[in-house]
Short mmCIF file of C-alpha atoms and ligand atoms in Angstrom, two decimals:
data_model
loop_
_atom_site.label_atom_id
_atom_site.label_comp_id
_atom_site.label_asym_id
_atom_site.label_seq_id
_atom_site.Cartn_x
_atom_site.Cartn_y
_atom_site.Cartn_z
CA ARG A 234 0.03 0.57 -0.03
CA ALA A 235 2.14 2.51 0.84
CA LYS A 236 4.53 1.87 -2.53
CA GLU A 237 1.13 2.59 -4.11
CA GLU A 238 0.53 5.84 -2.28
CA GLY A 239 3.88 7.26 -3.03
CA ARG A 240 3.26 6.51 -6.83
CA ASN A 241 -0.31 7.83 -6.65
CA ALA A 242 1.21 11.10 -4.92
CA VAL A 243 3.25 11.59 -8.28
CA GLU A 244 0.75 10.16 -10.82
CA PHE A 245 -2.29 12.71 -8.93
CA PHE A 246 -0.55 15.01 -11.33
CA ALA A 247 -0.34 13.09 -14.20
CA ASP A 248 -4.32 11.82 -14.28
CA GLY A 249 -5.06 15.51 -13.42
CA ILE A 250 -4.29 16.62 -17.28
CA SER A 251 -6.39 13.48 -18.91
CA THR A 252 -8.67 12.11 -15.59
CA PRO A 253 -8.35 13.86 -12.51
CA THR A 254 -8.80 11.09 -10.00
CA SER A 255 -11.95 12.33 -8.29
CA GLU A 256 -13.86 11.80 -11.68
CA ARG A 257 -11.98 8.12 -11.60
CA LEU A 258 -13.02 7.28 -8.39
CA SER A 259 -16.84 7.79 -9.23
CA LEU A 260 -15.99 6.06 -12.07
CA GLU A 261 -15.02 2.77 -10.31
CA LEU A 262 -18.04 3.16 -7.85
CA ALA A 263 -20.44 3.62 -11.44
CA LEU A 264 -18.56 0.32 -12.83
CA ARG A 265 -19.12 -1.10 -9.43
CA ARG A 266 -23.34 -0.20 -9.80
CA ALA A 267 -22.51 -1.63 -13.11
CA LEU A 268 -22.40 -4.86 -12.54
CA GLU A 269 -24.98 -5.42 -9.78
CA ARG A 270 -27.41 -3.08 -12.39
CA SER A 271 -26.12 -5.28 -15.41
CA GLU A 272 -25.70 -2.07 -17.66
CA LEU A 273 -22.72 -4.46 -19.22
CA ARG A 274 -23.11 -6.44 -22.45
CA LEU A 275 -21.03 -8.09 -24.99
CA HIS A 276 -21.48 -7.09 -28.84
CA TYR A 277 -19.66 -9.91 -31.05
CA GLN A 278 -17.09 -9.02 -33.92
CA PRO A 279 -16.98 -11.22 -36.83
CA VAL A 280 -13.87 -13.35 -37.69
CA VAL A 281 -13.38 -13.92 -41.11
CA ALA A 282 -11.43 -16.84 -43.95
CA ALA A 283 -9.05 -14.23 -45.87
CA ALA A 284 -9.31 -16.58 -48.72
CA ASP A 285 -13.40 -15.66 -49.01
CA GLY A 286 -14.83 -13.89 -46.27
CA ARG A 287 -16.61 -16.97 -44.67
CA LEU A 288 -17.94 -16.39 -41.00
CA LEU A 289 -15.80 -18.39 -38.79
CA ALA A 290 -15.86 -17.23 -35.46
CA ALA A 291 -16.07 -14.03 -33.84
CA GLU A 292 -14.72 -12.14 -30.56
CA ALA A 293 -16.80 -10.65 -27.87
CA LEU A 294 -15.55 -7.28 -27.02
CA LEU A 295 -17.17 -5.68 -23.90
CA ARG A 296 -19.64 -2.35 -24.01
CA TRP A 297 -20.84 -0.03 -20.63
CA THR A 298 -24.08 1.51 -21.53
CA HIS A 299 -23.16 4.68 -18.47
CA PRO A 300 -26.65 6.26 -17.26
CA GLU A 301 -26.18 9.33 -17.60
CA LEU A 302 -22.73 8.82 -19.33
CA GLY A 303 -23.80 6.68 -22.27
CA GLU A 304 -21.39 5.19 -23.70
CA VAL A 305 -17.86 4.36 -22.04
CA SER A 306 -15.61 2.71 -24.17
CA PRO A 307 -13.10 0.04 -22.71
CA GLY A 308 -9.91 1.42 -23.62
CA ARG A 309 -11.31 3.85 -20.62
CA PHE A 310 -12.75 1.68 -18.08
CA ILE A 311 -10.82 -1.64 -18.91
CA PRO A 312 -7.97 -0.38 -17.15
CA LEU A 313 -9.60 1.02 -14.22
CA ALA A 314 -11.84 -2.25 -14.35
CA GLU A 315 -7.87 -3.17 -13.49
CA GLU A 316 -6.33 -1.03 -11.16
CA SER A 317 -9.24 -1.49 -8.40
CA GLY A 318 -9.90 -5.53 -9.28
CA LEU A 319 -13.17 -5.57 -10.39
CA ILE A 320 -11.60 -7.32 -13.12
CA LEU A 321 -12.10 -10.93 -11.81
CA PRO A 322 -15.72 -9.92 -11.24
CA ILE A 323 -16.15 -8.89 -14.64
CA GLY A 324 -14.39 -11.13 -16.14
CA ASN A 325 -16.01 -13.89 -14.52
CA ARG A 326 -19.39 -11.72 -15.97
CA VAL A 327 -17.54 -11.64 -19.50
CA LEU A 328 -17.72 -15.53 -19.48
CA ASP A 329 -20.54 -15.87 -17.97
CA MET A 330 -22.78 -14.06 -20.71
CA LEU A 331 -20.73 -15.37 -23.53
CA CYS A 332 -21.81 -19.05 -22.39
CA ALA A 333 -25.61 -18.13 -21.64
CA GLN A 334 -25.62 -15.99 -25.47
CA MET A 335 -24.29 -19.45 -27.65
CA ALA A 336 -26.70 -21.78 -25.49
CA ALA A 337 -28.70 -19.06 -26.44
CA TRP A 338 -28.32 -19.54 -30.00
CA ARG A 339 -28.38 -23.43 -29.58
CA ALA A 340 -31.57 -22.92 -28.29
CA GLU A 341 -32.94 -21.09 -30.69
CA GLY A 342 -31.10 -24.11 -33.52
CA ARG A 343 -28.63 -21.36 -34.44
CA PRO A 344 -25.05 -23.12 -36.19
CA LEU A 345 -22.33 -21.86 -33.44
CA VAL A 346 -19.02 -20.65 -34.63
CA PRO A 347 -16.14 -20.22 -31.42
CA MET A 348 -16.46 -17.40 -29.90
CA ALA A 349 -13.08 -15.14 -27.89
CA ALA A 350 -13.27 -13.78 -24.98
CA ASN A 351 -10.37 -11.25 -24.00
CA ILE A 352 -8.74 -12.58 -20.66
CA SER A 353 -7.17 -9.49 -18.38
CA THR A 354 -3.87 -10.12 -16.33
CA LEU A 355 -5.58 -10.03 -12.86
CA GLN A 356 -7.96 -12.75 -14.26
CA PHE A 357 -4.79 -15.55 -15.62
CA ARG A 358 -2.40 -15.18 -12.81
CA ARG A 359 -5.13 -16.79 -10.64
CA SER A 360 -5.05 -20.17 -9.81
CA ASP A 361 -8.94 -21.23 -9.70
CA PHE A 362 -9.12 -19.48 -13.63
CA VAL A 363 -8.96 -22.88 -15.42
CA SER A 364 -11.29 -24.22 -13.07
CA ILE A 365 -13.58 -20.76 -13.43
CA VAL A 366 -13.47 -21.44 -16.99
CA ALA A 367 -14.27 -24.82 -16.78
CA GLU A 368 -17.25 -24.57 -14.51
CA THR A 369 -18.83 -21.54 -16.42
CA LEU A 370 -19.18 -23.72 -20.09
CA ALA A 371 -20.03 -26.68 -17.80
CA ARG A 372 -23.07 -24.52 -16.15
CA HIS A 373 -23.86 -23.44 -19.91
CA ALA A 374 -23.13 -26.68 -21.33
CA ILE A 375 -21.23 -25.12 -24.66
CA PRO A 376 -18.25 -27.28 -25.68
CA ALA A 377 -14.87 -26.20 -24.49
CA SER A 378 -13.69 -26.46 -28.37
CA LEU A 379 -15.98 -23.00 -28.83
CA LEU A 380 -14.63 -21.18 -25.70
CA ILE A 381 -11.17 -19.37 -27.48
CA LEU A 382 -9.18 -17.33 -24.77
CA GLU A 383 -7.19 -14.00 -25.92
CA VAL A 384 -4.50 -13.04 -23.25
CA THR A 385 -1.89 -10.75 -24.48
CA GLU A 386 2.26 -11.26 -24.98
CA SER A 387 2.95 -9.64 -21.47
CA MET A 388 0.77 -11.71 -19.75
CA VAL A 389 2.38 -14.64 -20.51
CA MET A 390 6.41 -13.41 -20.86
CA ARG A 391 5.68 -12.35 -17.38
CA ASP A 392 6.41 -15.49 -15.88
CA VAL A 393 6.82 -18.00 -18.11
CA GLU A 394 7.64 -21.32 -16.27
CA ARG A 395 3.50 -20.53 -14.68
CA ALA A 396 2.07 -19.67 -18.05
CA ALA A 397 3.03 -22.75 -19.55
CA TYR A 398 1.87 -24.04 -17.19
CA GLN A 399 -1.53 -22.85 -17.22
CA LEU A 400 -2.50 -22.84 -21.14
CA GLY A 401 -0.91 -26.26 -20.56
CA GLU A 402 -4.45 -26.92 -18.35
CA LEU A 403 -6.95 -24.79 -19.97
CA LYS A 404 -5.53 -26.62 -23.67
CA ALA A 405 -6.71 -29.67 -21.44
CA LEU A 406 -9.74 -28.26 -20.80
CA GLY A 407 -10.26 -28.27 -25.15
CA VAL A 408 -10.27 -24.15 -25.56
CA SER A 409 -8.12 -22.83 -28.47
CA ILE A 410 -5.80 -20.16 -27.00
CA ALA A 411 -4.82 -16.59 -29.09
CA ILE A 412 -1.99 -13.85 -28.48
CA ASP A 413 -3.77 -10.90 -29.25
CA ASP A 414 -2.15 -7.58 -29.87
CA PHE A 415 0.80 -9.54 -31.35
CA GLY A 416 3.88 -8.13 -31.76
CA THR A 417 3.02 -5.12 -29.32
CA GLY A 418 4.66 -7.16 -26.26
CA TYR A 419 8.13 -7.21 -25.52
CA SER A 420 8.26 -10.88 -27.19
CA SER A 421 10.92 -13.49 -26.75
CA LEU A 422 9.79 -15.45 -29.42
CA ALA A 423 11.79 -18.33 -28.41
CA TYR A 424 9.50 -18.40 -25.56
CA LEU A 425 6.66 -19.30 -28.19
CA LYS A 426 7.03 -22.78 -28.78
CA ARG A 427 7.02 -23.23 -25.28
CA PHE A 428 3.62 -22.18 -25.24
CA PRO A 429 0.48 -24.25 -26.05
CA ILE A 430 -1.39 -21.90 -28.49
CA ASP A 431 -2.83 -21.73 -32.04
CA LYS A 432 -3.80 -18.20 -32.90
CA LEU A 433 -1.18 -14.69 -33.59
CA LYS A 434 -3.55 -12.17 -33.61
CA VAL A 435 -1.55 -9.01 -35.38
CA ASP A 436 -2.35 -6.21 -33.85
CA GLN A 437 -4.01 -3.07 -35.50
CA SER A 438 -0.30 -0.86 -35.29
CA PHE A 439 0.73 -3.14 -37.92
CA VAL A 440 -2.37 -3.36 -40.02
CA ARG A 441 -2.57 0.03 -40.54
CA GLU A 442 -0.33 1.76 -42.74
CA ILE A 443 0.43 -1.90 -44.51
CA ASN A 444 -0.09 -0.04 -47.56
CA GLU A 445 1.92 3.17 -46.26
CA GLY A 446 5.41 1.31 -47.54
CA PRO A 447 7.33 -1.77 -47.07
CA GLU A 448 8.03 -1.41 -42.79
CA ASP A 449 4.64 -2.60 -41.92
CA ARG A 450 4.81 -5.48 -44.52
CA ALA A 451 7.96 -6.66 -43.57
CA ILE A 452 7.08 -6.97 -40.31
CA VAL A 453 3.55 -8.65 -41.11
CA ALA A 454 5.56 -11.15 -43.15
CA ALA A 455 7.97 -11.98 -40.36
CA ILE A 456 5.16 -12.59 -37.75
CA VAL A 457 2.87 -14.72 -40.31
CA GLY A 458 6.04 -16.63 -41.33
CA LEU A 459 7.27 -17.04 -37.67
CA GLY A 460 3.41 -18.11 -36.59
CA HIS A 461 3.35 -20.33 -39.73
CA ASN A 462 6.24 -22.43 -39.06
CA LEU A 463 5.10 -23.14 -35.18
CA GLY A 464 1.78 -24.28 -36.76
CA LEU A 465 -0.27 -21.31 -35.29
CA GLU A 466 -3.19 -19.85 -37.94
CA LEU A 467 -2.90 -15.88 -38.61
CA VAL A 468 -4.98 -13.54 -37.76
CA ALA A 469 -5.21 -9.56 -39.29
CA GLU A 470 -7.05 -7.42 -36.45
CA GLY A 471 -8.28 -3.76 -37.81
CA VAL A 472 -8.37 -4.21 -41.61
CA GLU A 473 -10.77 -1.48 -42.61
CA THR A 474 -10.90 -1.52 -46.20
CA ALA A 475 -10.55 -4.58 -49.16
CA ALA A 476 -7.19 -2.73 -49.64
CA MET A 477 -5.52 -3.86 -46.66
CA ALA A 478 -7.00 -7.08 -46.55
CA ALA A 479 -5.48 -7.78 -49.82
CA THR A 480 -2.03 -6.86 -48.90
CA LEU A 481 -2.12 -9.00 -46.30
CA ARG A 482 -3.94 -11.80 -48.02
CA GLU A 483 -0.82 -12.23 -49.94
CA LEU A 484 1.15 -11.60 -46.73
CA GLY A 485 -0.16 -14.82 -45.88
CA CYS A 486 -2.56 -14.14 -43.26
CA ASP A 487 -5.29 -17.13 -42.66
CA GLN A 488 -8.76 -14.77 -41.10
CA PHE A 489 -9.05 -11.57 -40.65
CA GLN A 490 -11.42 -9.44 -38.53
CA GLY A 491 -12.60 -5.56 -38.91
CA TRP A 492 -14.31 -3.20 -40.06
CA HIS A 493 -14.41 -3.76 -43.56
CA TYR A 494 -15.88 -7.06 -42.91
CA GLY A 495 -17.62 -6.20 -40.07
CA ARG A 496 -17.99 -4.12 -36.49
CA ALA A 497 -18.82 -5.60 -33.05
CA GLU A 498 -22.33 -6.17 -32.68
CA PRO A 499 -25.11 -6.57 -30.78
CA ALA A 500 -26.10 -10.08 -29.94
CA GLY A 501 -29.64 -9.19 -32.11
CA VAL A 502 -27.40 -8.02 -35.16
CA PHE A 503 -24.70 -10.95 -35.10
CA ALA A 504 -27.01 -13.50 -34.74
CA GLN A 505 -28.19 -12.74 -38.19
CA ARG A 506 -24.73 -13.81 -39.70
CA LEU A 507 -25.37 -17.65 -38.01
CA VAL A 508 -28.75 -17.69 -39.81
CA GLY A 509 -28.48 -20.99 -42.85
CA ARG A 510 -24.59 -21.18 -42.38
CA GLU A 511 -23.69 -24.71 -42.91
CA THR A 512 -20.78 -25.83 -40.17
CA VAL A 513 -19.42 -27.02 -37.44
CA THR A 514 -21.71 -26.76 -34.51
CA ALA A 515 -19.81 -29.33 -31.08
CA GLY A 516 -22.55 -28.90 -29.71
P1 C2E B 799 -8.53 -6.17 -28.93
O1 C2E B 799 -9.26 -8.11 -27.97
O2 C2E B 799 -7.66 -5.75 -29.09
O3 C2E B 799 -10.33 -5.44 -29.69
C1 C2E B 799 -10.00 -4.96 -30.86
C2 C2E B 799 -10.63 -4.08 -30.74
O4 C2E B 799 -10.15 -3.46 -32.30
C3 C2E B 799 -11.87 -3.62 -30.12
O5 C2E B 799 -12.23 -2.55 -29.23
C4 C2E B 799 -12.47 -3.82 -31.35
O6 C2E B 799 -13.66 -3.02 -31.78
C5 C2E B 799 -11.64 -2.63 -32.47
N1 C2E B 799 -11.63 -2.88 -33.45
C6 C2E B 799 -11.89 -4.06 -34.74
N2 C2E B 799 -12.08 -3.46 -35.94
C7 C2E B 799 -11.30 -2.61 -36.08
C8 C2E B 799 -11.39 -1.83 -37.55
O7 C2E B 799 -10.95 -2.33 -38.18
N3 C2E B 799 -10.41 -0.54 -37.08
C9 C2E B 799 -10.12 0.31 -35.78
N4 C2E B 799 -9.45 1.16 -35.82
N5 C2E B 799 -10.90 -0.80 -34.94
C10 C2E B 799 -11.23 -2.35 -35.02
P2 C2E B 799 -12.76 -2.01 -28.26
O8 C2E B 799 -14.09 -2.82 -28.24
O9 C2E B 799 -13.05 -0.85 -28.13
O10 C2E B 799 -12.07 -3.00 -27.48
C11 C2E B 799 -10.54 -1.80 -26.69
C12 C2E B 799 -10.38 -3.16 -25.89
O11 C2E B 799 -10.66 -3.33 -25.17
C13 C2E B 799 -9.92 -4.86 -27.10
O12 C2E B 799 -8.89 -5.20 -27.49
C14 C2E B 799 -9.40 -5.45 -24.96
O13 C2E B 799 -8.14 -5.68 -24.81
C15 C2E B 799 -10.67 -4.61 -24.31
N6 C2E B 799 -11.07 -5.15 -23.63
C16 C2E B 799 -12.73 -5.74 -24.57
N7 C2E B 799 -13.55 -6.55 -23.70
C17 C2E B 799 -13.12 -7.41 -22.88
C18 C2E B 799 -13.43 -7.71 -21.82
O14 C2E B 799 -15.15 -8.28 -22.23
N8 C2E B 799 -12.05 -8.38 -21.12
C19 C2E B 799 -10.82 -7.26 -21.19
N9 C2E B 799 -9.78 -8.10 -20.42
N10 C2E B 799 -10.70 -6.52 -21.84
C20 C2E B 799 -11.78 -6.28 -22.72
MG1 MG B 800 -8.74 -9.40 -28.32
MG1 MG B 801 -6.16 -6.99 -30.62
MG1 MG B 802 -6.42 -4.05 -27.85
#
């Protein structure tokens, strides 16, 4: 605590520029309330095959509608939730909402696709994380093969031994693992082979200017080469235009996610994408 207070004393001024401490506190209180009052919902963004654009999966992205402030972006409230520890109950809620949604779609007779949830450091570090995932899947009778967990490089690099063990336990359950925002963390590439992962999601920052010069193309080509050699699927995030998709396809990316194919949509809208699809459903 003492160490934290010392740091906060310095941060107080820096924070004052963007978000004053009092505002952060009230937002944190509001977030606590939001959890109780069901102001949190999931939206779903399609992930498609690079080859032909067909739907392969989706990512669940959390949305918060504050009664007075309106939409608060995850970029703002997720860091707050992480600092306050609220990310633990919120993260559990996300897993629960996601599995409940899949169960509801299955009850409607819709073919399901694997769905991804973002996991935060605090959740991943908990020793009960694997059992929470298993329990949530079981409670909704969702096969583990329909769940993808997105972790980040920094999360798994912090304690490689533990991360490798934890990921192994998750793989044993049958869930898939994706490394999100790949290329932005400090990544020790040599460690990648130690982790039982399935997908690398190339960070948006390399995709944004993919057609603006050779640098990002070189970086993406290197990531794709590395990933494919390790037997991983490569997903490009933030694909906004057909021109970006064309370059990324040429570079060998397997899957695309981005506004060119669809934004994160409320469940009712996304559900229409699950109509009349011939697909593998393990449920
Ligand atoms: P992320 O997991 O890397 O998610 C991708 C973000 O990129 C999403 O932002 C998505 O809406 C946005 N995006 C998708 N396609 C495009 C595109 O073509 N162009 C651009 N410019 N952006 C695109 P969003 O929903 O604001 O989420 C931001 C971040 O918040 C996520 O990044 C993730 O790190 C975090 N987050 C969201 N939901 C959750 C959650 O349930 N739990 C945790 N722990 N984190 C979450
Ligand atoms: Mg993600
Ligand atoms: Mg990402
Ligand atoms: Mg991100």
